[in-house]
Amino acid sequence: MEIFNYGFGVVNKWYNIAADLPAVLPPLRDPDTGDSRIALLTKILPSALIDQELSAERWISIPEEVRAIYARLGRPTPLVRAEGLERALGTGVRIYYKYEGVLPVGSHKLNTAVAQAYYAKADGAREVATETGAGQWGMATSLAASLFGLRAVVFMTRSSYASKRQRVIFMKTYGAVVYPSPSDVTESGRKHYEPNHPGSLGIAISEAVEYVLSGERRRYLPGSVMEFVLIHQTVIGLETISQMPEEPDVAVACVGGGSNFGGFTYPMLGAKLRGEGFEKTRFVAVESSAAPKLTAGQYKYDFPDAVGVLPMVKMYTLGHDYVPPPVHAAGLRYHGAASSLSVLRKLGHIEAMAFPQDEVMRAAVFFARAEGVIPAPESAHAVRAAVELAKKLPRGSVIVVNVSGHGLLDVDAYEKVLAENL
Ligand SMILES: *Cc1c(COP(=O)(O)O)cnc(C)c1O
């Protein structure tokens, strides 16, 4: 089988599930009125990423320089047999977890940030700009930019800029310029600018896009949802396949926009769709009850961003103006799910579960005590689902779960659940 040919954990191609989907991926679309968002996208993104977004090629070569950086930053990441968790549960189910928290920024987001910065540089860019909420994407962009000698400009929602100081310091350490958004450096920011405005991802994305359009040699980098982001993240799943000693009955990951889920599961799911293995494997996407697009959303064309700057994507969505209640897992507070993930969900190839925050954080503490790793609140959703599945599946079943990041900068999220005297 082609995907086993890479040797132990070393991956030299990304996988594109567009080649194996049972249906054609619905194309990006412009809204009926207003300027063409598709034309805009071609002006702000590195050109290679547009090609990847539209590509139906099954395998996409990872540029040599990107592969070298993956290796320097700690890829392949470990696949761990969760013996402590298995013992604590006592269900006779074997559990493995893939751990992206070992990367220097503490999450999988670096996998695509490095690739995107590489393509921005190849396009002649000097600067990359983006928006960030809690800061994980901003951190990944900042580090990736610094590795390629690019300047990173990050618009961070003002409320997070104040509450997530450590992530701001991280970004600045890597040399990024970080503006609390709304800022006074763009028109879009100045419209809302006042010192007490908490900001929103919608405003921050408008600022980043405007920043890119208003200067030379600047590119915009998105952190999730776009198909090319999921493609870059398949390095996770390809490594997992070569590291797993047995085929899983269930593969589980959390979903914000879908990039760690797609990256982790698609290489296995694609093989299943081609009839090349993983026949018995189920794929379970886990979302926050605060943003339940896969379990309670509608499948339709919607904007992937809160203000409608980007082209519309056919996806499961709660509506682009849906504002999820604040939860610790900020990375899961997103209204939609990637196009390919949505098609696969619609066709019944992916199952979905949603969990409320308190249950998730209890599972996070349980996992930390059993395995010694403090998972990110986002990743803890996948852990919560794995615990539930382990209790329901027959003895001898196998679960593999993606732990997309560590929670070392989120320990305040653990405080409330600890107060319950676990
Ligand atoms: C951003 C983030 C997520 C959610 O984003 P996806 O694109 O759905 O993967 C999950 N886990 C962590 C640690 C994150 O930083």
Coordinates of C-alpha atoms and ligand atoms in Angstrom, one line a residue:
M1 CA 0.0 0.0 0.0
E2 CA 1.4 3.3 -1.1
I3 CA 1.0 5.1 2.2
F4 CA 3.1 2.6 4.0
N5 CA 6.1 3.2 1.8
Y6 CA 7.5 6.2 3.7
G7 CA 9.5 4.3 6.4
F8 CA 9.0 4.8 10.1
G9 CA 7.2 8.0 10.6
V10 CA 9.1 10.0 7.9
V11 CA 6.6 11.6 5.5
N12 CA 7.6 13.2 2.2
K13 CA 4.2 13.9 0.7
W14 CA 1.0 15.3 2.0
Y15 CA -2.3 13.5 1.3
N16 CA -5.2 15.2 -0.5
I17 CA -8.6 13.5 0.2
A18 CA -10.2 15.4 -2.8
A19 CA -8.7 12.6 -4.9
D20 CA -10.7 9.9 -3.1
L21 CA -13.9 11.6 -2.1
P22 CA -17.1 9.8 -3.2
A23 CA -18.5 13.1 -4.4
V24 CA -17.0 16.2 -6.1
L25 CA -16.0 18.8 -3.5
P26 CA -18.4 21.7 -3.8
P27 CA -16.3 24.7 -5.2
L28 CA -15.7 28.0 -3.4
R29 CA -18.4 30.4 -4.3
D30 CA -18.9 34.2 -4.4
P31 CA -22.0 35.7 -2.8
D32 CA -24.7 37.1 -5.2
T33 CA -23.8 40.7 -4.5
G34 CA -20.6 42.5 -3.7
D35 CA -17.0 42.2 -4.9
S36 CA -15.6 38.8 -5.9
R37 CA -14.1 37.1 -2.8
I38 CA -12.5 34.5 -5.0
A39 CA -10.6 37.2 -6.8
L40 CA -9.6 38.7 -3.5
L41 CA -8.3 35.3 -2.3
T42 CA -5.9 35.1 -5.2
K43 CA -4.5 38.5 -4.2
I44 CA -3.9 37.7 -0.6
L45 CA -2.8 34.0 -0.5
P46 CA 0.5 32.5 -1.7
S47 CA -0.3 31.2 -5.2
A48 CA 0.8 27.6 -4.4
L49 CA -1.9 27.5 -1.8
I50 CA -4.6 28.4 -4.3
D51 CA -3.4 25.6 -6.5
Q52 CA -3.5 23.2 -3.5
E53 CA -7.0 24.4 -2.6
L54 CA -8.2 23.4 -6.0
S55 CA -6.0 20.3 -6.6
A56 CA -7.4 16.8 -7.0
E57 CA -4.0 15.2 -6.9
R58 CA -3.8 12.5 -4.3
W59 CA -0.3 13.2 -3.2
I60 CA 1.5 16.6 -2.9
S61 CA 5.2 16.7 -2.4
I62 CA 6.4 18.4 0.8
P63 CA 9.1 20.8 -0.2
E64 CA 12.6 19.7 1.0
E65 CA 13.0 22.8 3.1
V66 CA 9.7 22.3 4.9
R67 CA 10.5 18.6 5.5
A68 CA 13.8 19.7 7.1
I69 CA 12.1 22.2 9.3
Y70 CA 9.5 19.6 10.4
A71 CA 12.4 17.3 11.4
R72 CA 14.2 20.1 13.3
L73 CA 11.0 21.1 15.2
G74 CA 10.4 17.5 16.4
R75 CA 8.6 15.6 13.7
P76 CA 7.7 12.8 13.6
T77 CA 5.8 13.5 16.8
P78 CA 5.3 10.5 19.2
L79 CA 2.6 7.9 19.0
V80 CA 2.1 6.7 22.6
R81 CA 0.3 3.6 23.9
A82 CA -1.8 5.1 26.7
E83 CA -1.1 2.3 29.2
G84 CA -1.9 4.6 32.2
L85 CA -5.2 5.6 30.8
E86 CA -6.0 2.0 29.8
R87 CA -5.3 0.9 33.4
A88 CA -7.3 3.7 34.9
L89 CA -10.3 2.8 32.7
G90 CA -9.9 -1.0 33.1
T91 CA -12.1 -1.7 30.0
G92 CA -9.7 -3.9 28.2
V93 CA -9.7 -1.5 25.2
R94 CA -6.2 -0.6 23.8
I95 CA -5.7 3.1 23.4
Y96 CA -3.0 5.0 21.6
Y97 CA -2.5 8.8 21.3
K98 CA -0.7 10.9 18.8
Y99 CA 0.8 13.8 20.5
E100 CA 1.3 17.2 18.7
G101 CA 2.0 19.0 22.0
V102 CA 5.7 18.4 21.6
L103 CA 6.1 20.9 18.9
P104 CA 7.7 24.2 20.1
V105 CA 4.4 26.2 20.0
G106 CA 2.6 23.3 21.6
S107 CA 0.1 22.5 18.9
H108 CA -0.4 21.0 15.5
K109 CA -0.9 24.5 14.0
L110 CA 2.8 24.7 13.2
N111 CA 2.5 22.0 10.5
T112 CA 0.6 24.3 8.2
A113 CA 2.2 27.6 9.4
V114 CA 5.6 26.3 8.3
A115 CA 4.2 25.3 4.9
Q116 CA 2.3 28.5 4.3
A117 CA 5.3 30.7 5.3
Y118 CA 7.4 28.7 2.9
Y119 CA 5.0 29.4 0.0
A120 CA 4.7 33.0 1.0
K121 CA 8.4 33.4 0.8
A122 CA 8.5 31.5 -2.5
D123 CA 6.0 34.2 -3.8
G124 CA 8.5 36.9 -2.8
A125 CA 6.7 38.0 0.3
R126 CA 8.5 39.9 3.1
E127 CA 5.6 39.9 5.5
V128 CA 2.8 37.6 6.5
A129 CA -0.3 38.8 8.4
T130 CA -3.1 36.9 10.2
E131 CA -5.7 37.1 12.9
T132 CA -5.7 35.2 16.2
G133 CA -8.1 34.6 19.0
A134 CA -6.6 32.9 22.0
G135 CA -3.2 33.0 20.3
Q136 CA -2.3 29.4 19.1
W137 CA -2.5 30.3 15.5
G138 CA -0.6 33.6 16.1
M139 CA 2.2 31.7 17.8
A140 CA 2.5 29.2 15.0
T141 CA 2.5 32.0 12.4
S142 CA 5.1 33.9 14.4
L143 CA 7.5 31.0 14.7
A144 CA 7.1 29.9 11.1
A145 CA 7.7 33.5 9.8
S146 CA 10.8 33.8 11.8
L147 CA 12.2 30.6 10.4
F148 CA 11.9 32.0 6.9
G149 CA 13.1 35.5 7.7
L150 CA 9.6 37.0 7.2
R151 CA 8.0 39.6 9.4
A152 CA 4.8 38.4 11.1
V153 CA 2.0 40.9 11.8
V154 CA -0.7 39.4 14.1
F155 CA -4.1 41.0 14.9
M156 CA -5.2 39.5 18.2
T157 CA -8.7 40.1 19.6
R158 CA -8.3 42.8 22.3
S159 CA -9.9 40.7 25.1
S160 CA -7.4 37.8 24.5
Y161 CA -4.5 40.2 24.1
A162 CA -5.2 41.2 27.7
S163 CA -6.0 37.8 29.1
K164 CA -3.5 35.6 27.2
R165 CA -0.3 37.6 28.0
Q166 CA 1.9 34.6 27.8
R167 CA 0.9 33.9 24.2
V168 CA 1.5 37.5 23.3
I169 CA 5.0 37.3 24.8
F170 CA 5.6 34.0 22.9
M171 CA 4.8 35.8 19.6
K172 CA 6.9 38.8 20.4
T173 CA 9.8 36.5 21.4
Y174 CA 9.7 35.1 17.8
G175 CA 9.8 38.7 16.5
A176 CA 6.2 39.2 15.6
V177 CA 4.4 42.5 15.7
V178 CA 1.2 41.9 17.6
Y179 CA -1.7 44.5 17.5
P180 CA -4.7 44.2 19.8
S181 CA -7.7 44.3 17.5
P182 CA -9.5 46.6 16.8
S183 CA -6.3 48.5 16.2
D184 CA -5.7 51.9 14.9
V185 CA -3.4 50.7 12.1
T186 CA -6.2 49.8 9.6
E187 CA -9.5 51.4 8.4
S188 CA -11.4 48.3 9.5
G189 CA -9.9 48.6 13.0
R190 CA -10.4 52.4 13.3
K191 CA -14.1 51.9 12.6
H192 CA -14.4 50.1 15.9
Y193 CA -11.4 51.5 17.7
E194 CA -11.9 52.4 21.3
P195 CA -9.8 51.2 24.3
N196 CA -12.5 49.0 25.8
H197 CA -13.7 47.2 22.7
P198 CA -13.1 43.4 23.3
G199 CA -12.6 42.8 19.6
S200 CA -13.8 39.8 17.5
L201 CA -12.2 37.4 15.1
G202 CA -14.3 39.0 12.4
I203 CA -12.7 42.4 12.9
A204 CA -9.3 40.9 13.3
I205 CA -9.5 39.0 10.0
S206 CA -10.7 42.2 8.2
E207 CA -7.7 44.0 9.7
A208 CA -5.3 41.3 8.6
V209 CA -6.7 41.2 5.0
E210 CA -6.7 44.9 4.7
Y211 CA -3.1 45.1 6.0
V212 CA -2.1 42.6 3.3
L213 CA -3.9 44.5 0.5
S214 CA -2.5 47.9 1.5
G215 CA 1.2 47.1 1.1
E216 CA 3.6 45.3 -1.2
R217 CA 5.0 41.8 -0.7
R218 CA 2.5 40.8 2.0
R219 CA 0.5 37.6 2.2
Y220 CA -2.4 36.4 4.4
L221 CA -2.2 33.1 6.2
P222 CA -5.3 31.2 7.4
G223 CA -5.1 28.8 10.3
S224 CA -7.9 26.2 9.6
V225 CA -10.9 25.3 7.4
M226 CA -9.3 25.8 4.0
E227 CA -8.6 22.5 2.2
F228 CA -4.8 23.3 1.9
V229 CA -4.6 23.6 5.7
L230 CA -6.1 20.1 6.1
I231 CA -3.7 18.8 3.4
H232 CA -0.6 20.1 5.3
Q233 CA -1.9 18.6 8.5
T234 CA -2.1 15.1 7.0
V235 CA 1.6 14.8 8.0
I236 CA 0.0 13.8 11.4
G237 CA -2.1 11.0 10.0
L238 CA 0.6 9.6 7.7
E239 CA 3.0 9.4 10.6
T240 CA 0.3 7.8 12.7
I241 CA -0.3 5.0 10.1
S242 CA 3.4 4.1 10.0
Q243 CA 3.7 4.2 13.8
M244 CA 0.5 2.2 14.7
P245 CA 1.2 -1.4 15.3
E246 CA -2.4 -2.3 14.6
E247 CA -5.4 -0.8 12.7
P248 CA -7.8 1.0 15.0
D249 CA -11.5 0.4 15.4
V250 CA -12.0 4.1 16.1
A251 CA -9.9 7.2 15.3
V252 CA -10.9 10.3 17.3
A253 CA -10.0 14.0 17.1
C254 CA -11.5 17.3 18.0
V255 CA -13.0 19.8 15.5
G256 CA -12.7 23.6 15.5
G257 CA -12.5 24.2 11.8
G258 CA -11.4 20.6 11.1
S259 CA -7.7 20.8 10.4
N260 CA -6.3 18.5 13.1
F261 CA -9.3 16.1 12.6
G262 CA -8.8 16.0 8.8
G263 CA -5.0 15.8 9.1
F264 CA -5.2 13.0 11.5
T265 CA -8.0 10.9 10.0
Y266 CA -7.9 11.5 6.2
P267 CA -4.9 9.3 5.4
M268 CA -6.8 6.4 7.1
L269 CA -10.2 7.4 5.8
G270 CA -8.8 7.8 2.3
A271 CA -7.3 4.3 2.4
K272 CA -10.7 3.0 3.5
L273 CA -12.5 4.8 0.7
R274 CA -10.0 3.2 -1.8
G275 CA -10.5 -0.2 -0.3
E276 CA -6.9 -0.4 0.8
G277 CA -7.3 -1.0 4.5
F278 CA -9.0 0.4 7.6
E279 CA -12.2 -1.3 6.6
K280 CA -13.4 -1.6 10.2
T281 CA -12.2 1.9 11.3
R282 CA -14.8 4.5 12.4
F283 CA -14.0 8.1 12.4
V284 CA -15.3 10.3 15.2
A285 CA -15.2 14.1 15.2
V286 CA -15.6 15.7 18.6
E287 CA -16.9 19.3 18.9
S288 CA -17.7 21.6 21.8
S289 CA -21.4 21.9 22.8
A290 CA -20.6 25.6 22.5
A291 CA -20.1 25.3 18.7
P292 CA -22.0 22.2 17.6
K293 CA -22.0 22.6 13.8
L294 CA -21.6 18.9 12.9
T295 CA -24.3 17.7 15.4
A296 CA -26.7 20.7 15.2
G297 CA -25.7 22.8 12.2
Q298 CA -27.0 23.1 8.6
Y299 CA -25.2 21.9 5.5
K300 CA -25.1 25.0 3.2
Y301 CA -23.0 27.7 1.6
D302 CA -21.7 30.1 4.2
F303 CA -18.8 32.5 4.8
P304 CA -15.8 30.9 6.6
D305 CA -15.2 34.2 8.4
A306 CA -17.4 36.2 10.6
V307 CA -17.6 39.3 8.4
G308 CA -17.8 37.7 4.9
V309 CA -14.4 38.8 3.5
L310 CA -13.5 35.3 2.2
P311 CA -15.3 33.2 -0.5
M312 CA -18.3 31.1 0.6
V313 CA -17.7 27.4 1.4
K314 CA -20.3 24.6 1.4
M315 CA -20.1 23.3 4.9
Y316 CA -21.9 22.4 8.1
T317 CA -22.4 25.8 9.8
L318 CA -24.2 27.5 12.6
G319 CA -24.2 30.7 10.6
H320 CA -21.2 33.0 10.1
D321 CA -22.7 35.5 12.6
Y322 CA -23.1 32.8 15.3
V323 CA -21.1 33.9 18.4
P324 CA -20.3 30.8 20.5
P325 CA -20.4 31.3 24.3
P326 CA -16.9 31.8 25.7
V327 CA -15.3 28.4 26.7
H328 CA -11.8 27.5 27.6
A329 CA -11.3 25.6 24.3
A330 CA -11.2 28.9 22.3
G331 CA -9.9 26.9 19.2
L332 CA -13.2 25.1 19.0
R333 CA -15.3 28.2 19.1
Y334 CA -15.8 28.2 15.3
H335 CA -19.1 28.3 13.4
G336 CA -18.3 26.0 10.5
A337 CA -16.4 22.8 9.5
A338 CA -14.1 22.4 6.5
S339 CA -15.7 21.6 3.1
S340 CA -14.3 18.0 2.8
L341 CA -15.1 17.2 6.4
S342 CA -18.7 18.4 5.8
V343 CA -19.2 16.3 2.7
L344 CA -17.8 13.2 4.5
R345 CA -20.1 13.9 7.4
K346 CA -23.1 14.4 5.1
L347 CA -22.3 11.0 3.3
G348 CA -22.1 9.2 6.6
H349 CA -18.3 8.5 6.6
I350 CA -17.7 10.5 9.8
E351 CA -19.6 10.4 13.1
A352 CA -19.8 13.4 15.4
M353 CA -20.2 14.0 19.1
A354 CA -20.4 17.2 21.2
F355 CA -19.5 17.6 24.8
P356 CA -20.0 20.4 27.4
Q357 CA -17.0 22.0 29.0
D358 CA -17.2 20.6 32.5
E359 CA -17.2 17.0 31.3
V360 CA -14.3 17.8 29.0
M361 CA -12.2 19.3 31.7
R362 CA -12.9 16.4 34.1
A363 CA -11.6 14.1 31.3
A364 CA -8.6 16.3 30.9
V365 CA -7.6 16.0 34.5
F366 CA -8.2 12.2 34.4
F367 CA -5.9 12.0 31.3
A368 CA -3.3 14.2 32.9
R369 CA -3.1 12.0 36.0
A370 CA -3.0 8.8 34.0
E371 CA -0.6 9.8 31.2
G372 CA 1.3 12.8 32.7
V373 CA 0.4 15.0 29.8
I374 CA -1.8 18.1 30.3
P375 CA -3.9 18.3 27.2
A376 CA -5.1 21.5 25.6
P377 CA -8.8 22.1 26.4
E378 CA -9.5 21.6 22.7
S379 CA -7.7 18.2 22.6
A380 CA -9.4 17.2 25.8
H381 CA -12.7 17.0 23.8
A382 CA -11.1 14.1 21.9
V383 CA -9.9 12.5 25.1
R384 CA -13.5 12.8 26.6
A385 CA -14.9 11.0 23.6
A386 CA -12.2 8.3 23.7
V387 CA -13.1 7.6 27.4
E388 CA -16.8 7.2 26.4
L389 CA -15.9 5.0 23.5
A390 CA -13.6 2.8 25.6
K391 CA -16.5 2.2 28.0
K392 CA -18.8 1.1 25.2
L393 CA -16.6 -0.9 22.8
P394 CA -16.0 -4.6 23.3
R395 CA -12.8 -5.7 25.1
G396 CA -9.8 -5.9 22.8
S397 CA -11.0 -3.0 20.6
V398 CA -8.4 -0.3 19.6
I399 CA -8.8 3.4 19.8
V400 CA -6.4 6.0 18.5
V401 CA -6.9 9.7 19.5
N402 CA -5.2 12.8 18.4
V403 CA -4.0 15.0 21.2
S404 CA -3.6 18.2 19.1
G405 CA -1.8 20.3 21.7
H406 CA -0.6 20.7 25.3
G407 CA -2.5 22.8 27.9
L408 CA 0.5 24.4 29.6
L409 CA -0.6 27.9 28.7
D410 CA -4.2 27.0 29.6
V411 CA -3.8 25.8 33.2
D412 CA -6.3 28.5 34.4
A413 CA -8.9 26.4 32.6
Y414 CA -8.1 23.5 35.0
E415 CA -8.6 25.6 38.1
K416 CA -12.4 25.4 38.2
V417 CA -12.6 21.7 37.8
L418 CA -9.9 21.2 40.4
A419 CA -12.0 23.2 42.8
E420 CA -14.6 20.4 42.5
N421 CA -12.2 18.2 44.7
L422 CA -11.5 15.5 42.2
Ligands
LIG1 C1 -6.7 25.6 17.0 C2 -6.7 24.3 17.7 C3 -7.7 23.3 17.5 C4 -8.9 23.5 16.6 O1 -8.6 23.7 15.2 P1 -8.7 22.6 14.1 O2 -8.5 23.4 12.9 O3 -10.1 22.1 14.1 O4 -7.8 21.6 14.4 C5 -7.6 22.1 18.2 N1 -6.6 21.9 19.1 C6 -5.7 22.8 19.3 C7 -4.6 22.5 20.3 C8 -5.7 24.1 18.6 O5 -4.8 25.0 18.9

